[in-house]
Coordinates of C-alpha atoms and ligand atoms in Angstrom, one line a residue:
M2 CA -125.5 0.4 104.1
D3 CA -128.9 -0.5 105.4
T4 CA -128.5 -2.8 108.4
P5 CA -130.8 -5.8 108.8
E6 CA -132.5 -3.7 111.6
N7 CA -133.3 -0.6 109.5
S8 CA -133.7 -2.0 106.0
P9 CA -137.1 -1.0 104.6
N10 CA -137.5 -4.4 103.0
P11 CA -138.0 -7.3 105.5
E12 CA -136.9 -9.9 102.9
L13 CA -133.7 -8.0 102.2
A14 CA -133.1 -7.4 105.9
E15 CA -133.5 -11.0 106.6
F16 CA -131.1 -11.9 103.7
Y17 CA -128.5 -9.4 104.9
S18 CA -128.6 -10.9 108.3
R19 CA -127.9 -14.4 107.0
I20 CA -125.1 -13.4 104.6
D21 CA -123.5 -11.2 107.3
K22 CA -122.5 -14.3 109.2
Q23 CA -120.5 -15.5 106.2
E24 CA -118.6 -12.2 105.9
L25 CA -120.6 -11.2 102.8
A26 CA -122.1 -7.9 102.0
P27 CA -124.4 -6.7 99.2
L28 CA -122.6 -4.5 96.7
W29 CA -125.8 -2.8 95.6
E30 CA -126.1 -1.1 99.0
V31 CA -122.7 0.6 98.7
I32 CA -121.9 0.9 95.0
H33 CA -123.0 4.5 94.8
R34 CA -120.5 5.4 97.5
L35 CA -117.7 3.3 95.9
V36 CA -118.1 4.8 92.4
A37 CA -119.7 8.2 92.2
P38 CA -119.9 10.7 89.3
K39 CA -117.2 12.8 90.9
P40 CA -113.9 11.7 92.7
I41 CA -114.4 11.2 96.4
T42 CA -111.7 12.4 98.8
R43 CA -111.7 12.2 102.6
A44 CA -109.3 15.1 103.4
V45 CA -110.6 18.7 103.5
P46 CA -108.8 21.9 102.6
H47 CA -106.9 23.4 105.5
L48 CA -104.3 26.1 106.3
W49 CA -101.5 25.9 108.9
Q50 CA -100.2 29.4 109.6
Y51 CA -96.5 29.4 110.4
E52 CA -96.9 32.0 113.1
Q53 CA -99.3 29.7 114.9
V54 CA -97.2 26.5 114.4
R55 CA -93.7 27.9 115.0
P56 CA -94.0 28.5 118.8
F57 CA -95.1 24.9 119.3
L58 CA -92.2 23.7 117.1
M59 CA -89.7 25.8 119.1
E60 CA -91.2 24.5 122.4
S61 CA -90.8 21.0 121.2
G62 CA -87.1 21.8 120.9
T63 CA -86.9 22.5 124.7
I64 CA -88.6 19.2 125.7
I65 CA -87.1 16.6 123.4
S66 CA -83.9 16.3 121.5
A67 CA -83.7 15.4 117.9
K68 CA -81.8 12.2 118.9
E69 CA -84.5 11.2 121.4
A70 CA -87.3 11.9 119.0
E71 CA -85.4 10.3 116.1
R72 CA -87.2 13.0 114.0
R73 CA -88.5 16.1 115.9
V74 CA -91.5 16.8 113.7
L75 CA -95.0 18.2 114.1
I76 CA -97.3 16.5 111.7
L77 CA -99.7 18.7 109.7
E78 CA -102.7 16.4 110.3
N79 CA -105.8 16.9 108.2
P80 CA -108.6 18.0 110.5
V81 CA -110.8 15.1 109.4
L82 CA -108.0 12.5 109.4
R83 CA -106.7 13.0 112.9
G84 CA -104.6 10.2 114.2
E85 CA -103.8 8.9 110.7
A86 CA -100.6 10.9 110.2
R87 CA -101.8 12.2 106.9
T88 CA -102.2 15.7 105.5
A89 CA -104.1 14.5 102.4
D90 CA -105.5 11.2 101.4
T91 CA -102.2 10.1 99.9
L92 CA -99.6 12.4 101.4
Y93 CA -98.0 13.2 104.7
A94 CA -96.5 16.6 105.6
G95 CA -94.7 17.8 108.8
L96 CA -92.5 20.5 110.0
Q97 CA -89.1 19.4 111.3
L98 CA -86.9 21.3 113.8
I99 CA -83.1 20.7 114.3
L100 CA -81.0 22.8 116.6
P101 CA -77.3 23.6 116.5
G102 CA -75.1 20.6 117.3
E103 CA -77.9 18.1 117.0
V104 CA -78.0 15.0 114.8
A105 CA -81.1 13.3 113.6
P106 CA -79.7 9.7 113.4
A107 CA -79.3 7.7 110.2
H108 CA -82.2 5.5 109.1
R109 CA -83.9 4.4 105.9
H110 CA -87.4 3.4 105.0
T111 CA -89.5 2.5 102.1
P112 CA -91.6 5.7 102.1
A113 CA -89.9 8.4 100.0
A114 CA -89.3 11.8 101.5
L115 CA -88.7 15.4 100.4
R116 CA -87.6 18.5 102.3
F117 CA -88.3 22.1 101.6
I118 CA -86.3 24.5 103.7
L119 CA -88.2 27.1 105.6
E120 CA -85.7 28.8 107.9
G121 CA -82.1 28.6 109.1
E122 CA -78.7 27.9 107.7
G123 CA -75.8 25.5 108.3
A124 CA -77.6 22.2 108.6
Y125 CA -77.1 19.3 106.2
T126 CA -79.0 16.3 105.0
A127 CA -76.8 13.3 104.1
V128 CA -78.1 10.8 101.6
D129 CA -76.3 7.5 101.4
G130 CA -73.2 9.2 102.9
E131 CA -73.2 12.4 100.7
R132 CA -74.1 15.7 102.4
T133 CA -75.9 18.6 101.0
Y134 CA -76.0 21.8 103.0
M135 CA -79.4 23.4 103.1
S136 CA -80.6 27.0 102.7
V137 CA -84.0 28.5 102.6
G138 CA -86.0 27.5 99.5
D139 CA -83.8 24.5 98.8
F140 CA -85.6 21.3 97.7
I141 CA -84.0 18.0 98.9
L142 CA -84.9 14.4 98.3
T143 CA -84.3 11.3 100.4
P144 CA -85.7 8.7 98.1
S145 CA -87.1 5.4 99.2
W146 CA -84.6 3.1 101.0
S147 CA -81.8 5.7 101.0
W148 CA -79.8 6.0 104.2
H149 CA -80.3 9.6 105.5
D150 CA -79.3 11.6 108.5
H151 CA -79.5 15.3 109.3
G152 CA -77.0 17.4 111.3
H153 CA -76.8 21.1 112.2
E154 CA -73.3 22.8 112.2
G155 CA -74.7 26.4 112.1
V156 CA -76.4 28.7 114.6
G157 CA -80.1 29.2 115.2
A158 CA -83.1 27.0 114.6
M159 CA -83.3 25.1 111.3
V160 CA -86.8 24.3 110.1
W161 CA -88.0 22.5 107.0
L162 CA -91.1 20.9 105.5
D163 CA -91.1 17.2 105.3
G164 CA -93.2 15.6 102.6
L165 CA -93.7 11.9 102.3
D166 CA -95.7 9.3 100.5
I167 CA -96.4 7.3 103.7
P168 CA -100.2 6.9 103.0
Q169 CA -99.3 5.4 99.6
A170 CA -96.8 2.9 101.1
H171 CA -99.3 2.1 103.8
F172 CA -102.0 1.3 101.2
F173 CA -99.7 -1.4 99.7
G174 CA -98.8 -2.7 103.1
A175 CA -95.2 -2.0 102.2
T176 CA -94.1 0.4 104.9
F177 CA -90.9 -0.6 106.7
G178 CA -87.5 0.7 107.6
E179 CA -84.4 0.3 109.8
N180 CA -82.0 2.3 111.9
Y181 CA -78.3 2.5 111.1
P182 CA -76.2 1.1 114.0
E183 CA -74.3 4.4 114.2
E184 CA -75.5 8.0 114.5
R185 CA -74.3 8.9 111.0
Y186 CA -74.0 6.9 107.9
P187 CA -70.3 6.9 106.8
T188 CA -69.2 9.5 104.4
T189 CA -69.1 8.1 100.9
R190 CA -68.6 11.1 98.7
P191 CA -67.7 14.8 99.1
P192 CA -70.6 17.2 99.8
E193 CA -72.8 18.2 96.8
T194 CA -71.2 15.5 94.5
C195 CA -74.6 14.9 93.0
N196 CA -74.9 18.6 91.9
A197 CA -71.6 18.4 90.1
R198 CA -72.4 15.0 88.6
Y199 CA -76.0 15.7 87.5
G200 CA -76.7 19.4 88.0
A201 CA -75.1 20.5 84.8
N202 CA -77.6 18.6 82.7
L203 CA -74.9 16.1 81.6
R204 CA -75.3 12.3 81.7
A205 CA -72.6 9.7 81.1
V206 CA -73.4 7.8 78.0
D207 CA -72.9 4.4 79.8
D208 CA -75.0 5.6 82.8
E209 CA -78.5 4.1 82.3
P210 CA -81.3 5.1 84.7
T211 CA -81.7 2.2 87.0
D212 CA -83.1 3.8 90.1
P213 CA -86.7 5.2 89.9
A214 CA -85.7 8.3 91.9
S215 CA -83.5 11.2 90.8
P216 CA -79.8 10.8 91.6
L217 CA -79.8 14.6 92.0
F218 CA -81.1 15.0 95.5
S219 CA -80.6 18.7 96.0
Y220 CA -82.2 21.5 94.0
P221 CA -80.8 24.8 95.5
Y222 CA -83.1 27.8 95.5
S223 CA -80.1 29.8 94.2
Q224 CA -80.6 28.0 90.9
T225 CA -84.4 27.3 90.9
R226 CA -85.4 31.0 91.8
P227 CA -83.5 32.5 88.7
A228 CA -85.1 29.8 86.5
L229 CA -88.5 30.8 87.7
E230 CA -87.7 34.5 87.3
Q231 CA -86.6 34.0 83.7
L232 CA -89.7 32.0 82.9
C233 CA -91.8 34.8 84.3
A234 CA -90.0 37.4 82.2
S235 CA -90.3 35.4 79.0
R236 CA -94.0 34.8 78.5
K237 CA -97.5 35.5 79.7
P238 CA -98.7 33.5 82.7
N239 CA -100.7 30.3 82.2
P240 CA -104.3 31.3 83.1
W241 CA -104.7 28.4 85.5
H242 CA -101.2 28.0 87.0
G243 CA -99.4 31.3 86.5
Y244 CA -95.8 30.0 86.1
K245 CA -95.3 26.4 87.2
L246 CA -92.0 24.5 87.0
E247 CA -91.7 20.8 87.8
Y248 CA -88.6 19.5 89.5
R249 CA -87.3 16.8 87.2
N250 CA -85.1 13.7 87.4
P251 CA -82.1 14.6 85.1
M252 CA -81.7 10.9 84.1
D253 CA -85.0 10.5 82.4
G254 CA -86.9 13.8 82.6
G255 CA -89.5 12.3 84.8
S256 CA -90.7 13.2 88.2
V257 CA -88.1 13.4 91.0
M258 CA -89.5 10.3 92.7
P259 CA -91.9 7.5 91.7
T260 CA -94.7 8.6 94.0
I261 CA -94.3 12.3 94.4
S262 CA -94.3 15.2 92.0
A263 CA -92.9 18.6 93.1
F264 CA -93.3 22.1 91.7
L265 CA -92.1 25.7 92.0
H266 CA -94.8 28.3 91.2
G267 CA -94.5 31.9 90.3
L268 CA -97.7 34.1 90.5
P269 CA -97.4 37.6 89.1
Q270 CA -98.7 40.7 91.0
N271 CA -102.5 41.3 90.8
F272 CA -103.0 37.8 89.4
Q273 CA -106.3 36.0 89.5
S274 CA -106.0 32.4 88.3
Q275 CA -108.9 30.7 86.5
R276 CA -110.5 28.0 88.5
Y277 CA -108.8 24.6 88.2
Q278 CA -109.4 21.2 89.6
T279 CA -107.4 18.0 89.5
T280 CA -107.6 14.6 91.0
E281 CA -104.2 14.9 92.5
H282 CA -103.8 15.9 96.2
Q283 CA -101.6 19.0 96.6
I284 CA -99.7 20.4 99.6
F285 CA -98.4 24.0 99.2
S286 CA -95.7 25.8 101.1
V287 CA -95.6 29.6 100.6
V288 CA -92.1 30.8 99.9
E289 CA -92.5 34.5 99.1
G290 CA -95.4 36.9 99.1
T291 CA -99.0 36.8 100.3
G292 CA -102.3 36.0 98.7
R293 CA -105.4 33.9 99.0
T294 CA -106.8 30.7 97.5
V295 CA -110.5 30.2 97.1
V296 CA -111.2 26.5 97.4
G297 CA -114.4 24.5 96.9
E298 CA -117.8 25.8 95.7
G299 CA -121.2 26.7 97.0
E300 CA -121.7 26.4 100.7
N301 CA -118.4 24.4 101.0
Q302 CA -116.3 27.3 99.5
T303 CA -113.5 28.5 101.8
E304 CA -111.0 31.2 101.4
I305 CA -107.5 30.5 102.6
E306 CA -105.3 33.6 103.3
W307 CA -101.6 32.8 103.2
G308 CA -98.2 34.3 103.7
P309 CA -94.6 33.2 103.8
R310 CA -94.0 29.7 105.4
D311 CA -97.7 29.0 105.7
H312 CA -98.8 25.6 104.5
F313 CA -102.1 24.5 103.0
V314 CA -103.7 21.4 101.4
I315 CA -106.0 21.2 98.5
P316 CA -107.5 17.7 98.3
G317 CA -108.3 16.1 94.9
W318 CA -111.1 17.5 92.8
Y319 CA -111.7 20.6 94.9
P320 CA -111.9 23.5 92.4
Y321 CA -109.6 26.4 93.4
A322 CA -108.2 29.7 92.2
H323 CA -105.3 31.8 93.5
E324 CA -105.3 35.6 94.0
T325 CA -102.3 37.8 94.6
E326 CA -101.5 41.5 95.1
G327 CA -97.7 41.3 94.9
E328 CA -95.5 38.7 93.3
V329 CA -95.6 35.2 94.9
V330 CA -93.5 32.1 94.9
L331 CA -95.1 28.8 96.0
F332 CA -93.7 25.3 96.4
S333 CA -96.0 22.4 96.1
F334 CA -95.9 18.6 96.0
S335 CA -98.5 16.1 95.0
D336 CA -99.3 12.5 94.0
Q337 CA -99.6 13.5 90.3
V338 CA -97.0 11.0 89.1
S339 CA -98.6 8.1 91.0
Q340 CA -102.0 8.9 89.6
K341 CA -100.7 9.2 86.1
K342 CA -99.0 5.9 86.2
L343 CA -102.2 4.3 87.4
G344 CA -104.3 6.0 84.8
L345 CA -106.3 7.9 87.3
W346 CA -105.2 11.5 86.9
R347 CA -107.7 14.0 85.5
E348 CA -107.9 17.8 85.4
Q349 CA -110.6 20.3 84.6
R350 CA -109.7 23.8 83.4
H351 CA -112.5 26.3 83.9
D352 CA -112.9 29.5 81.9
Ligands
LIG8 FE1 -86.5 9.4 107.4

């Protein structure tokens, strides 16, 4: 906005100076920045290579315990949003380390969280007192306000991607939480009860969906990987997405949580996707294979080369296309469901 000092019009400058004292500002000076022909995002595309991040994550394991840290996580901070604990405008992502014998103590909070397992075996996440044991490629939910703790009963480091809607909760001024008085929330059900209850695509007829999040909080890779493989074998790839499965809430077929959508992608070998853009903000975790994603256009175009366990962010409305040599599996999460509920979501498929 033109300040009183630099406004080219002395009459306007003098006017701005007087209204400024009443906490008033002229909309006509900023309207073009508030509402532009194209969506405006703050975050920029960025890649975090696992081989660069992992040594720091392991080092953090030697200087602070999971209990001391409460959660031993390195946040994937967007380069232009440093200090804001956000990876994209509306999403947070971090890499969490837990070592054998450690417990990340029970707490709950209004932001909703997901985990996508990157390495290790033998650790569990407990949600409201029910444990699920985690393996590489598993997708786990800890929905808003659910008690959750993590423990590691195996050997070796266990690392996973944390994805949260923290910036969305912050926007509403509705971020709060509490610690449970003990390290672990008491066991309420046998491990993996939710998989038996809801994982067979059966719903009790008198069980109405009351919670906005999925009661199935564990989607094992041992089940999702064959589903993706069969989809890939059954039809031609979508020109923009390749093969893209959405993790669903079995109660209503909707997204897994009210603010976060999550997906498993299969890209065939020698695949070049058509350019695509969407208003949703997306964070990708590479599960299998290598490739590259060309993001942006003109002088702002960047090429992101990725491999297993790398993470990258594509902010809203950046056009992008994926390229592969071999077969690829990607995991992603986004704010698509929030944007759709608010009537904001758009996409553009380029030929
Ligand atoms: Fe948490």
